[in-house]
Coordinates of C-alpha atoms in Angstrom, one line a residue:
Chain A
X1 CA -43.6 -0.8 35.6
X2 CA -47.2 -0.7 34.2
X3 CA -46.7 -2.9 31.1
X4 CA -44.9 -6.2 30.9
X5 CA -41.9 -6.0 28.8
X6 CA -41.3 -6.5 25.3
X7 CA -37.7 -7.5 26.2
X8 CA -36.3 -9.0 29.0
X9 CA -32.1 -10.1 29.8
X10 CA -31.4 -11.8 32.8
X11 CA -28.1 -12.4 33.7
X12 CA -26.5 -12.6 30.4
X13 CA -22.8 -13.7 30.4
X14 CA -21.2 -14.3 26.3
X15 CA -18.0 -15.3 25.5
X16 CA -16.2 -15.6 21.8
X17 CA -13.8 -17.6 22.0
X18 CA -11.5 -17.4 25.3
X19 CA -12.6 -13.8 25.4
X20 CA -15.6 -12.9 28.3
X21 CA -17.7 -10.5 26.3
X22 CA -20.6 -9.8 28.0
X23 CA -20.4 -10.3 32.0
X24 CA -23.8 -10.7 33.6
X25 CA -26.4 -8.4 32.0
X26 CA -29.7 -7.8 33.5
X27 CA -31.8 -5.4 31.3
X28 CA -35.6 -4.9 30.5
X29 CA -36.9 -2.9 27.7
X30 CA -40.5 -1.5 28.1
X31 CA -42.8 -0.5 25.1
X32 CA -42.4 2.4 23.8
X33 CA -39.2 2.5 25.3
X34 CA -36.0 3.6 24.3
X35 CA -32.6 1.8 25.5
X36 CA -29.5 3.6 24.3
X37 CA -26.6 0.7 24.7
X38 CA -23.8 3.5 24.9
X39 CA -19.8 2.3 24.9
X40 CA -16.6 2.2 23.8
X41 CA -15.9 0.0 21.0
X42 CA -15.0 -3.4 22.3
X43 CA -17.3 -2.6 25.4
X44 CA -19.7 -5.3 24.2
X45 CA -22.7 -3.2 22.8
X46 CA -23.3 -4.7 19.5
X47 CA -22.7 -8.4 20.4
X48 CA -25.6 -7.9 22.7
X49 CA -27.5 -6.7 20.2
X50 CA -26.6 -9.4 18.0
X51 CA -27.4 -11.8 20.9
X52 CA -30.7 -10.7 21.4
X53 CA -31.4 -11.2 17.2
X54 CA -30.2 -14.9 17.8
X55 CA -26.9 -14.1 15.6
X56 CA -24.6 -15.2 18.4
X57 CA -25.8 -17.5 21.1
X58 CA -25.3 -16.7 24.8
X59 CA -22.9 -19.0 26.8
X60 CA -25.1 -17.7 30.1
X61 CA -28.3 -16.3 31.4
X62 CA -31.5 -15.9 29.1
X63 CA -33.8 -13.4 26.9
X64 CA -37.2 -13.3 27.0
X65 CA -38.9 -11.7 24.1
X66 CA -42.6 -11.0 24.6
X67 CA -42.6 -12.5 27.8
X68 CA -40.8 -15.9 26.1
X69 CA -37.5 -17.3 26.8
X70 CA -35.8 -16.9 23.2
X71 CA -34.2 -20.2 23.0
X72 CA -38.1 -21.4 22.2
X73 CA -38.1 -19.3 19.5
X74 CA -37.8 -20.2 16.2
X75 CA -34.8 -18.4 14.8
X76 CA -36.7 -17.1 11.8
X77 CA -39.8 -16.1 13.5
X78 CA -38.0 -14.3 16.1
X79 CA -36.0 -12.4 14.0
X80 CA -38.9 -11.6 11.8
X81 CA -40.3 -9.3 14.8
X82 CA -37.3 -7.3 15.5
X83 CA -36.6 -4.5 12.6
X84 CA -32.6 -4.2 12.3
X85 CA -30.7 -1.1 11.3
X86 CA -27.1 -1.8 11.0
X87 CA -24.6 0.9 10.1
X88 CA -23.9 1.3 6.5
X89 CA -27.4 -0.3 5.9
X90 CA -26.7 -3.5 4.6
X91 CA -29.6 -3.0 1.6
X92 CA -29.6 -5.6 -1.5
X93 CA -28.2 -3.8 -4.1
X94 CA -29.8 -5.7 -6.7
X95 CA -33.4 -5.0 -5.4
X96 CA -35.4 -2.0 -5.9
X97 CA -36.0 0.0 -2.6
X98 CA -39.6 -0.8 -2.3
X99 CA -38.3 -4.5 -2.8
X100 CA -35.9 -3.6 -0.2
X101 CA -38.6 -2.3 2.2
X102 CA -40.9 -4.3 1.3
X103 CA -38.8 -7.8 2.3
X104 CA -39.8 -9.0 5.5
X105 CA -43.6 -8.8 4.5
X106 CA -42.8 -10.7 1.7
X107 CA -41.3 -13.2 4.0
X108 CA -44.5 -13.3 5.8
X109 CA -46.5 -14.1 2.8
X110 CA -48.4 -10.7 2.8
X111 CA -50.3 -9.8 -0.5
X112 CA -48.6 -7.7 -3.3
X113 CA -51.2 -4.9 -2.9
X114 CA -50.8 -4.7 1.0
X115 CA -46.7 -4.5 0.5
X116 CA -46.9 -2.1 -2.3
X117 CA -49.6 0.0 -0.2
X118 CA -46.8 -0.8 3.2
X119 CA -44.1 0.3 1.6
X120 CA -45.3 3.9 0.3
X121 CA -46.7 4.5 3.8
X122 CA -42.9 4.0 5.4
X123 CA -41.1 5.6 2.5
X124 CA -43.4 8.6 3.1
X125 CA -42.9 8.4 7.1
X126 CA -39.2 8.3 6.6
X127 CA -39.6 11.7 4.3
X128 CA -38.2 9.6 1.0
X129 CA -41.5 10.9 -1.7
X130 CA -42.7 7.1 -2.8
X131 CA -43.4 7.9 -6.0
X132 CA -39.8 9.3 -6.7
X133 CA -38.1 7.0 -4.8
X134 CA -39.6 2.9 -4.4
X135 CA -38.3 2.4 -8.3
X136 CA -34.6 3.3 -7.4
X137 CA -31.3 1.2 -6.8
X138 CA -29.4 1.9 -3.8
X139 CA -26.8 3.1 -5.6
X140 CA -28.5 5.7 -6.9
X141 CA -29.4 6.9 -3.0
X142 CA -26.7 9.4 -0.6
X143 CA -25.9 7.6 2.8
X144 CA -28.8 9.6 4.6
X145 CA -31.7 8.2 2.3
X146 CA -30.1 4.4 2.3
X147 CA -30.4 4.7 5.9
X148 CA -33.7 6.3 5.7
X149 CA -34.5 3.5 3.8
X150 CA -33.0 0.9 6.0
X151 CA -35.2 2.1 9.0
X152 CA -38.0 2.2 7.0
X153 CA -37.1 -1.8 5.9
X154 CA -37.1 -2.0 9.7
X155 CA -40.2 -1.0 10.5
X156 CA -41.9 -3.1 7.3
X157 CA -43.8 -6.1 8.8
X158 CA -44.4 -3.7 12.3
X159 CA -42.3 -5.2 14.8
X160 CA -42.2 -4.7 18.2
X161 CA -38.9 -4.2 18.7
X162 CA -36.1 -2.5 16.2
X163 CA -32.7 -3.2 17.0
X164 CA -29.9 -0.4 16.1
X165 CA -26.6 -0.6 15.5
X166 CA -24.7 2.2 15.2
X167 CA -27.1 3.2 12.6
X168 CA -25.6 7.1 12.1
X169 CA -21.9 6.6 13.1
X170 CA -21.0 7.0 9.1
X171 CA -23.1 9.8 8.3
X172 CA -21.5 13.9 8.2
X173 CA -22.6 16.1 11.2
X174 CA -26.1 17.6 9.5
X175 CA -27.2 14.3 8.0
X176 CA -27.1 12.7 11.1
X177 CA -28.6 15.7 13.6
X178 CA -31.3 14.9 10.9
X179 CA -32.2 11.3 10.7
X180 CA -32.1 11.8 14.7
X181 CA -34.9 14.2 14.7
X182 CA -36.8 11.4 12.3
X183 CA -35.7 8.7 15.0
X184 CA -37.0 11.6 17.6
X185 CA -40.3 11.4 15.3
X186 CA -41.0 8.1 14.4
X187 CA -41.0 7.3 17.9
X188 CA -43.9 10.0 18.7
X189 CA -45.7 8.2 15.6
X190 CA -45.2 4.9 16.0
X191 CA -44.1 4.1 19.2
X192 CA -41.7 1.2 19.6
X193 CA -39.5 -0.6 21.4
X194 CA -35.7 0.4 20.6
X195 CA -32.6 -0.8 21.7
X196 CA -29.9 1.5 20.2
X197 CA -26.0 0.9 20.3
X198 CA -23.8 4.1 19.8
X199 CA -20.5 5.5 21.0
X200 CA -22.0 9.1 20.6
X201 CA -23.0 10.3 24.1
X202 CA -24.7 13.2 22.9
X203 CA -26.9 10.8 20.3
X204 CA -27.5 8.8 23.8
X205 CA -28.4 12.0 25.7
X206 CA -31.0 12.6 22.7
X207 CA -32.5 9.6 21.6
X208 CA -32.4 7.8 25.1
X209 CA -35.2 7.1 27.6
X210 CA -32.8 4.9 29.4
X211 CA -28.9 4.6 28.8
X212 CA -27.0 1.5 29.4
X213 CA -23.7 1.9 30.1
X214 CA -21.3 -0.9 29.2
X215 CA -17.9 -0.7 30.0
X216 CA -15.7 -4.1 29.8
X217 CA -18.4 -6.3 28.9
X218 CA -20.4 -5.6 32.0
X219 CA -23.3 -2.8 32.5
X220 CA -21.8 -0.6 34.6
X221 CA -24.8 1.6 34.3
X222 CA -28.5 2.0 33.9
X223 CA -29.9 5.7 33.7
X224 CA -31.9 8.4 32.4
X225 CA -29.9 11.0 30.9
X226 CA -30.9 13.4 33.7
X227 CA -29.3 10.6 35.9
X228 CA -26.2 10.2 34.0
X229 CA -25.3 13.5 33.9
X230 CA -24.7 13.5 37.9
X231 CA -23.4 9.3 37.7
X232 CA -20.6 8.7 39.3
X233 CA -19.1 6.0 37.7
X234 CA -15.8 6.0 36.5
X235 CA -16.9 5.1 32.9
X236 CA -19.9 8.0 32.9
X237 CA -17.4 10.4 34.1
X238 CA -15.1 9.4 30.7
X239 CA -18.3 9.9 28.7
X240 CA -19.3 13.3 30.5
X241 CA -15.9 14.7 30.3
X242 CA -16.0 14.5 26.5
X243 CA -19.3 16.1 26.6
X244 CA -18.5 18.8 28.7
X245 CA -15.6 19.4 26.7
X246 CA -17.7 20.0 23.3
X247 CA -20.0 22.3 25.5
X248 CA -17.0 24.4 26.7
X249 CA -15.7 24.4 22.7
X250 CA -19.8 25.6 21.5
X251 CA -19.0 28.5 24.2
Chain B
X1 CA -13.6 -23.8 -51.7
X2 CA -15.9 -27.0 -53.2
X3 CA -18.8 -28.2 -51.5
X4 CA -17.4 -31.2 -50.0
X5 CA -14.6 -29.1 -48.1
X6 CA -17.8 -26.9 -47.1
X7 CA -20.1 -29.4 -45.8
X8 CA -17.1 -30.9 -43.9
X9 CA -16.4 -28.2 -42.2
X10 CA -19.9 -27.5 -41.3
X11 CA -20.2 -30.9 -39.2
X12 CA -16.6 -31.1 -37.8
X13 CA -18.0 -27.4 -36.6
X14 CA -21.2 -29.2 -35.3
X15 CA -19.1 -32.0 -33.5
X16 CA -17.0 -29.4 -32.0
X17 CA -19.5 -27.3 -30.7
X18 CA -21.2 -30.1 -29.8
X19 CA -18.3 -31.6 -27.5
X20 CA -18.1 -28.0 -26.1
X21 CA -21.6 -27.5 -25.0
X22 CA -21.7 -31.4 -23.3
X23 CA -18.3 -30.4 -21.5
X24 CA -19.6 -27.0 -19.8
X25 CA -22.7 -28.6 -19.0
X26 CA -21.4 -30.8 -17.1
X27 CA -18.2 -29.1 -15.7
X28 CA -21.0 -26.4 -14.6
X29 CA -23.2 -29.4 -13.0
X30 CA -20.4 -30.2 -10.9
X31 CA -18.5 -26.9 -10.5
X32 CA -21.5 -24.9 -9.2
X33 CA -23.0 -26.9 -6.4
X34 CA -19.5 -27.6 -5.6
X35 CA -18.5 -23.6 -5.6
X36 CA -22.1 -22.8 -3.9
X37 CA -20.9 -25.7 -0.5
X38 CA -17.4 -24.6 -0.8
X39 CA -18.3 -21.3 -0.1
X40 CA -19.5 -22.4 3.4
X41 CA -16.5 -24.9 3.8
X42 CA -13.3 -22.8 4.3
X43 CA -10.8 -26.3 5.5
X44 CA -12.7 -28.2 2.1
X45 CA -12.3 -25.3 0.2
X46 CA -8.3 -25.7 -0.5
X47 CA -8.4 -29.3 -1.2
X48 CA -10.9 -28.5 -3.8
X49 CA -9.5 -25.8 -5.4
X50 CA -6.1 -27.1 -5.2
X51 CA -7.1 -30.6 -7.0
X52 CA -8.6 -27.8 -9.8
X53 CA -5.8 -26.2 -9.7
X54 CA -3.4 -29.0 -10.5
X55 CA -5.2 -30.6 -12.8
X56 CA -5.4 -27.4 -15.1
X57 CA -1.8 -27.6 -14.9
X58 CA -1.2 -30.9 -16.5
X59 CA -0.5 -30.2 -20.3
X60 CA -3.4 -31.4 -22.1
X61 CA -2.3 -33.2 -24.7
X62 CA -0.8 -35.2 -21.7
X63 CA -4.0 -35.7 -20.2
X64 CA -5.6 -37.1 -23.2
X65 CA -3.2 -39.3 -23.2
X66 CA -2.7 -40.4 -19.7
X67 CA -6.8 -41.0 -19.6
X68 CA -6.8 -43.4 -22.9
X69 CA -5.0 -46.5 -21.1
X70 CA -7.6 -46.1 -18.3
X71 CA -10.3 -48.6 -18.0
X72 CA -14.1 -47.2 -17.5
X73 CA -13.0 -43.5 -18.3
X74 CA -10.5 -44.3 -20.7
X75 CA -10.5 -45.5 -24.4
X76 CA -10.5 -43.8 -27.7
X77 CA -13.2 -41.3 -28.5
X78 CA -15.4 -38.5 -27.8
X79 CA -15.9 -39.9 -24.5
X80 CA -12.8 -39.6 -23.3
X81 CA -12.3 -36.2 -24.7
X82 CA -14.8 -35.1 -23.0
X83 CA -13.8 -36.0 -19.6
X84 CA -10.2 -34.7 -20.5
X85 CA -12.0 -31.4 -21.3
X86 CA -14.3 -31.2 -18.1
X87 CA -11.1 -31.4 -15.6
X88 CA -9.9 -28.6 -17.7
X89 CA -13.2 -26.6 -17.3
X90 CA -13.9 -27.2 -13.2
X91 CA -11.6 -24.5 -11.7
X92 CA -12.4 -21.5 -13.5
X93 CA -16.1 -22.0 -12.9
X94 CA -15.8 -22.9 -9.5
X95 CA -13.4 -20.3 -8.8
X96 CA -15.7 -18.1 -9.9
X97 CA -18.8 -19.4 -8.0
X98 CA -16.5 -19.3 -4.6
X99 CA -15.3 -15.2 -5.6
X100 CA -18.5 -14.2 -6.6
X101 CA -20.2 -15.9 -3.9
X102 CA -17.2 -14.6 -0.9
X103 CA -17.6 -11.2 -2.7
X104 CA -20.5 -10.7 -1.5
X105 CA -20.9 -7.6 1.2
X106 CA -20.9 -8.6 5.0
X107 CA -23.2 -6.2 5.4
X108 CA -25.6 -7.7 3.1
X109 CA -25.1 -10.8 3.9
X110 CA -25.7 -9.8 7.8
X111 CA -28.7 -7.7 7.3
X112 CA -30.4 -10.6 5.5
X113 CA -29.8 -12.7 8.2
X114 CA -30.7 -10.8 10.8
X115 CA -34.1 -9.6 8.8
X116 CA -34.9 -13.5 9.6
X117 CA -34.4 -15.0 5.8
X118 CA -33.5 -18.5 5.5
X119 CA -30.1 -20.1 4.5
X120 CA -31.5 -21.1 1.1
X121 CA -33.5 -18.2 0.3
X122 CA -30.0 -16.1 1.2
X123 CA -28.8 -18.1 -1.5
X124 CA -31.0 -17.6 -4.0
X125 CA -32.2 -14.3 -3.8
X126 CA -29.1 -12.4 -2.5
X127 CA -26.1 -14.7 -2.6
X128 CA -26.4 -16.2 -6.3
X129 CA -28.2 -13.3 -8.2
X130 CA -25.3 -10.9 -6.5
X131 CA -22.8 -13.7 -7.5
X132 CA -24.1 -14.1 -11.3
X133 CA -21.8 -11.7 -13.0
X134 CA -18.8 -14.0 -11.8
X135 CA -20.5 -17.2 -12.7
X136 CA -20.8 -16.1 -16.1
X137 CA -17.2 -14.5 -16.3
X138 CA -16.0 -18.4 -15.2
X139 CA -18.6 -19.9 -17.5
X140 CA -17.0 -17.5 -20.4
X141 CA -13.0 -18.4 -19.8
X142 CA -13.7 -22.0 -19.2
X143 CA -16.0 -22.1 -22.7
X144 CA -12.9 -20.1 -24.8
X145 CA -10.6 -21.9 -23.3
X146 CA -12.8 -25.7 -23.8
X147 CA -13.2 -24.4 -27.4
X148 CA -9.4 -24.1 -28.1
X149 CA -8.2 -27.3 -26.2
X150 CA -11.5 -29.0 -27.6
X151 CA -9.1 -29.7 -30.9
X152 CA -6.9 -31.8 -29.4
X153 CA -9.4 -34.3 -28.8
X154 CA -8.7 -35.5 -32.6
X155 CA -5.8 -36.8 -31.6
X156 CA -7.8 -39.4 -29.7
X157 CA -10.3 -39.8 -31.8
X158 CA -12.5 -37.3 -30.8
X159 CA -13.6 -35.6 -33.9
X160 CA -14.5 -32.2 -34.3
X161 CA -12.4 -29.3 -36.2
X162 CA -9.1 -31.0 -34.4
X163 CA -9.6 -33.3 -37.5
X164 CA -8.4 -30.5 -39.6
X165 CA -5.4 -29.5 -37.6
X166 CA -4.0 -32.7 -37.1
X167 CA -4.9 -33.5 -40.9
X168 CA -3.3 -30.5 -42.4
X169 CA -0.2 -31.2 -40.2
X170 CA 0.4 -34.2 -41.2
X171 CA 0.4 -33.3 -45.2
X172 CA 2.2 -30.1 -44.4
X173 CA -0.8 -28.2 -45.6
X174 CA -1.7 -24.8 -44.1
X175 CA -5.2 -24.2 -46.1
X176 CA -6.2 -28.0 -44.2
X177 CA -4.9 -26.5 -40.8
X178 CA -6.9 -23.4 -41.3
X179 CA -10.3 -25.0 -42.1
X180 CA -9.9 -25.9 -38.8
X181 CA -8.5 -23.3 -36.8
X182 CA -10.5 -20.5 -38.2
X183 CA -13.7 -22.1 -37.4
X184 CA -12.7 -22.5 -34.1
X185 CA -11.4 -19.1 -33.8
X186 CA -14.4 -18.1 -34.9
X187 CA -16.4 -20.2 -32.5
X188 CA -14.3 -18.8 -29.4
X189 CA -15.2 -15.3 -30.0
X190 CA -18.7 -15.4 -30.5
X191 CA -18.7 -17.3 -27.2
X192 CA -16.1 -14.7 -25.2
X193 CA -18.8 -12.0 -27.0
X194 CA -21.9 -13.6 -26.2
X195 CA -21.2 -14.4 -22.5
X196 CA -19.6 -11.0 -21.8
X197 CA -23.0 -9.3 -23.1
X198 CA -24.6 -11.9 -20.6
X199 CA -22.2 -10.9 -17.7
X200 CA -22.8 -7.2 -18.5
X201 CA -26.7 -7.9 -18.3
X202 CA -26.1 -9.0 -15.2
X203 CA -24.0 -7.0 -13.2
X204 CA -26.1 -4.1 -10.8
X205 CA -24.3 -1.1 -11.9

């Protein structure tokens, strides 16, 4: 690896409660990368996630975030340079979206003419028109432009890493083949670090640059998608076979 | 009507709404902060809203009474009143607080976090402006309902339009009772009006 990476696991164990959720994860992420956290539900994708954003604490093993163990972090600060997409949004329905987008550079203290000129420069990157949309509620927004918007809140104070979780799961079919192409484009434009958690293997086959396989709270896994299409891991083969399946069904 | 009757019930009016607007202030000085800690307290949260619970249930002309052979609290007056009349006033304003504040989307409340904002400003600038139209709705029933129990505090020596009532009762004479009831009837809908336009102002959609 050229670059030192943004993200670093090492041997990350987690439990909640009496229950072992994450068994001994060792993962790096490196710029510009993509890290697909594929699973079934249960398998422990999303509290890793959530463990890397500081929202549950690890009970083993560490995270280093720009080349710093994450427990010298300050909660805030860390948090502040990882963009978060979570699935049904999570925007503040009694703020504006270009108050919405415009939040974490708030946070930071950035000047109103820098946020205002921030936010129309993401709304317009996430294909919402500006001018048409910064003044409007989330209510008045479908389920593709809120999470157009929440990506766009994401990418606000440039982080270098954005955190995904399960951004599309709730979307119809076309929707979310479409905000995957924008995922597909953002990341030739801007470049960043992702991890992403799905269930979808054919939104891991896409998106991915690497796929990390969980199964049972441990990471059974760690390929490109040309690799996990021969892996030959019991879990992969579960994914595959459902692949496969839709493939036989598309003729 | 003659002037006297007029002016009298002008400042028995005044007394009243005065009592009123001392007792919210206070119940909502108290109810809020507590409804706001609650809200992150689940084991403190039933002791709380059980002692509001239990003390709205004590009829209140027994609780006037109960509270006038106590010393410090107690006595005749618009002291006592009062404090009769805030015990009634705590639970639906703190009920309200906890709802509107436990009402308050997961998801919201999880994407603030994790977009690194504080614990106080997730308070103030999603928690309480998202919880406002429920504060006001538990500010509104515990105003009507301080209005209407606000005239048995002239039975205690409390003043306000009570003086009326317990007049006209006591000569057998409905025009005496009325000069005090409509006032206050009046009184309690401007008040359920006023803070509904409020809650309406209020609420996103």
């Amino acid at each position: 690896m050229s670059e030192s990476p943004i993200l670093e696991i090492r041997g990350l164990s987690c439990s909640l409660g009496e229950r072992v959720v994450l068994r001994e994860i060792s993962l790096d992420a490196a710029p510009g990368e993509t890290i697909v956290l594929l699973g079934r539900s249960g398998s422990g994708k999303t509290t890793l996630l959530k463990t890397v954003n500081g929202l549950i604490a690890p009970t083993a093993g560490e995270i280093l975030f720009e080349g710093r163990p994450e427990r010298e972090w300050d909660a805030i600060q860390l948090r502040r340079r990882m963009g978060y997409v979570i699935q049904d949004a999570g925007l503040f329905p009694h703020w504006t979206v270009g108050a919405n987008v415009g939040l974490v550079p708030r946070l930071e203290g950035w000047a109103p003419e820098r946020i205002a000129a921030r936010v129309d420069e993401l709304l317009a990157a996430v294909g919402l028109p500006p001018g048409e949309f910064r003044g409007r509620y989330p209510r008045e927004l479908s389920g593709g432009q809120k999470q157009r918007v929440g990506i766009a809140r994401a990418l606000a104070a440039d982080p270098p890493l954005l955190l995904f979780d399960e951004p599309f799961a709730a979307l119809d079919p076309i929707t979310r083949q479409e905000l995957q192409q924008l995922f597909l484009e953002l990341r030739r434009t801007v470049g960043k670090t992702a991890l992403f958690v799905t269930h979808d293997i054919r939104e891991a086959m896409l998106l991915a640059s690497r796929i990390a396989l969980l199964h049972d709270g441990a990471l059974e896994l760690l390929a490109t998608p040309r690799e996990f299409l021969n892996a030959g891991t019991g879990e992969a083969r579960a994914f595959l076979a459902g692949l496969t399946e839709t493939w036989r069904q598309d003729g | 009507m003659d002037n006297a009757l007029a002016s009298e019930v002008l400042s028995l009016s005044l007394e009243h709404l005065e009592m009123v607007i001392i007792t919210i202030a206070i119940a909502a000085a108290l109810a809020l902060p507590a409804g706001v800690l609650l809200a992150r307290r689940k084991g403190a949260r039933r002791w709380a809203v059980g002692f509001a619970n239990i003390a709205q249930t004590i009829p209140s002309l027994a609780l006037f009474g109960f509270l006038v052979p106590l010393p410090l609290i107690g006595g005749i007056g618009k002291r006592t009143a009062i404090i009769a009349l805030c015990l009634y006033a705590l639970l639906p304003i703190l009920r309200n607080t906890l709802l509107g504040i436990l009402g308050v989307d997961p998801a919201v409340r999880e994407s603030a976090v994790a977009m690194g904002m504080t614990e106080r400003q997730i308070l103030w600038e999603v928690e309480l402006p998202l919880a406002a139209p429920a504060i006001v709705a538990g500010l509104r029933l515990a105003t009507v309902a301080t209005i209407g129990t606000a005239t048995i505090a002239a039975a205690i020596g409390g003043g306000g339009l009570g003086v009326f009532i317990f007049r006209g009762i006591s000569m057998v004479d409905t025009p005496t009772v009325l000069a005090g009831a409509l006032p206050a009837a009046v009184m309690a809908i401007a008040a359920d009006e006023g803070l509904e336009w409020i809650e309406r102002k209020l609420s996103p959609a």
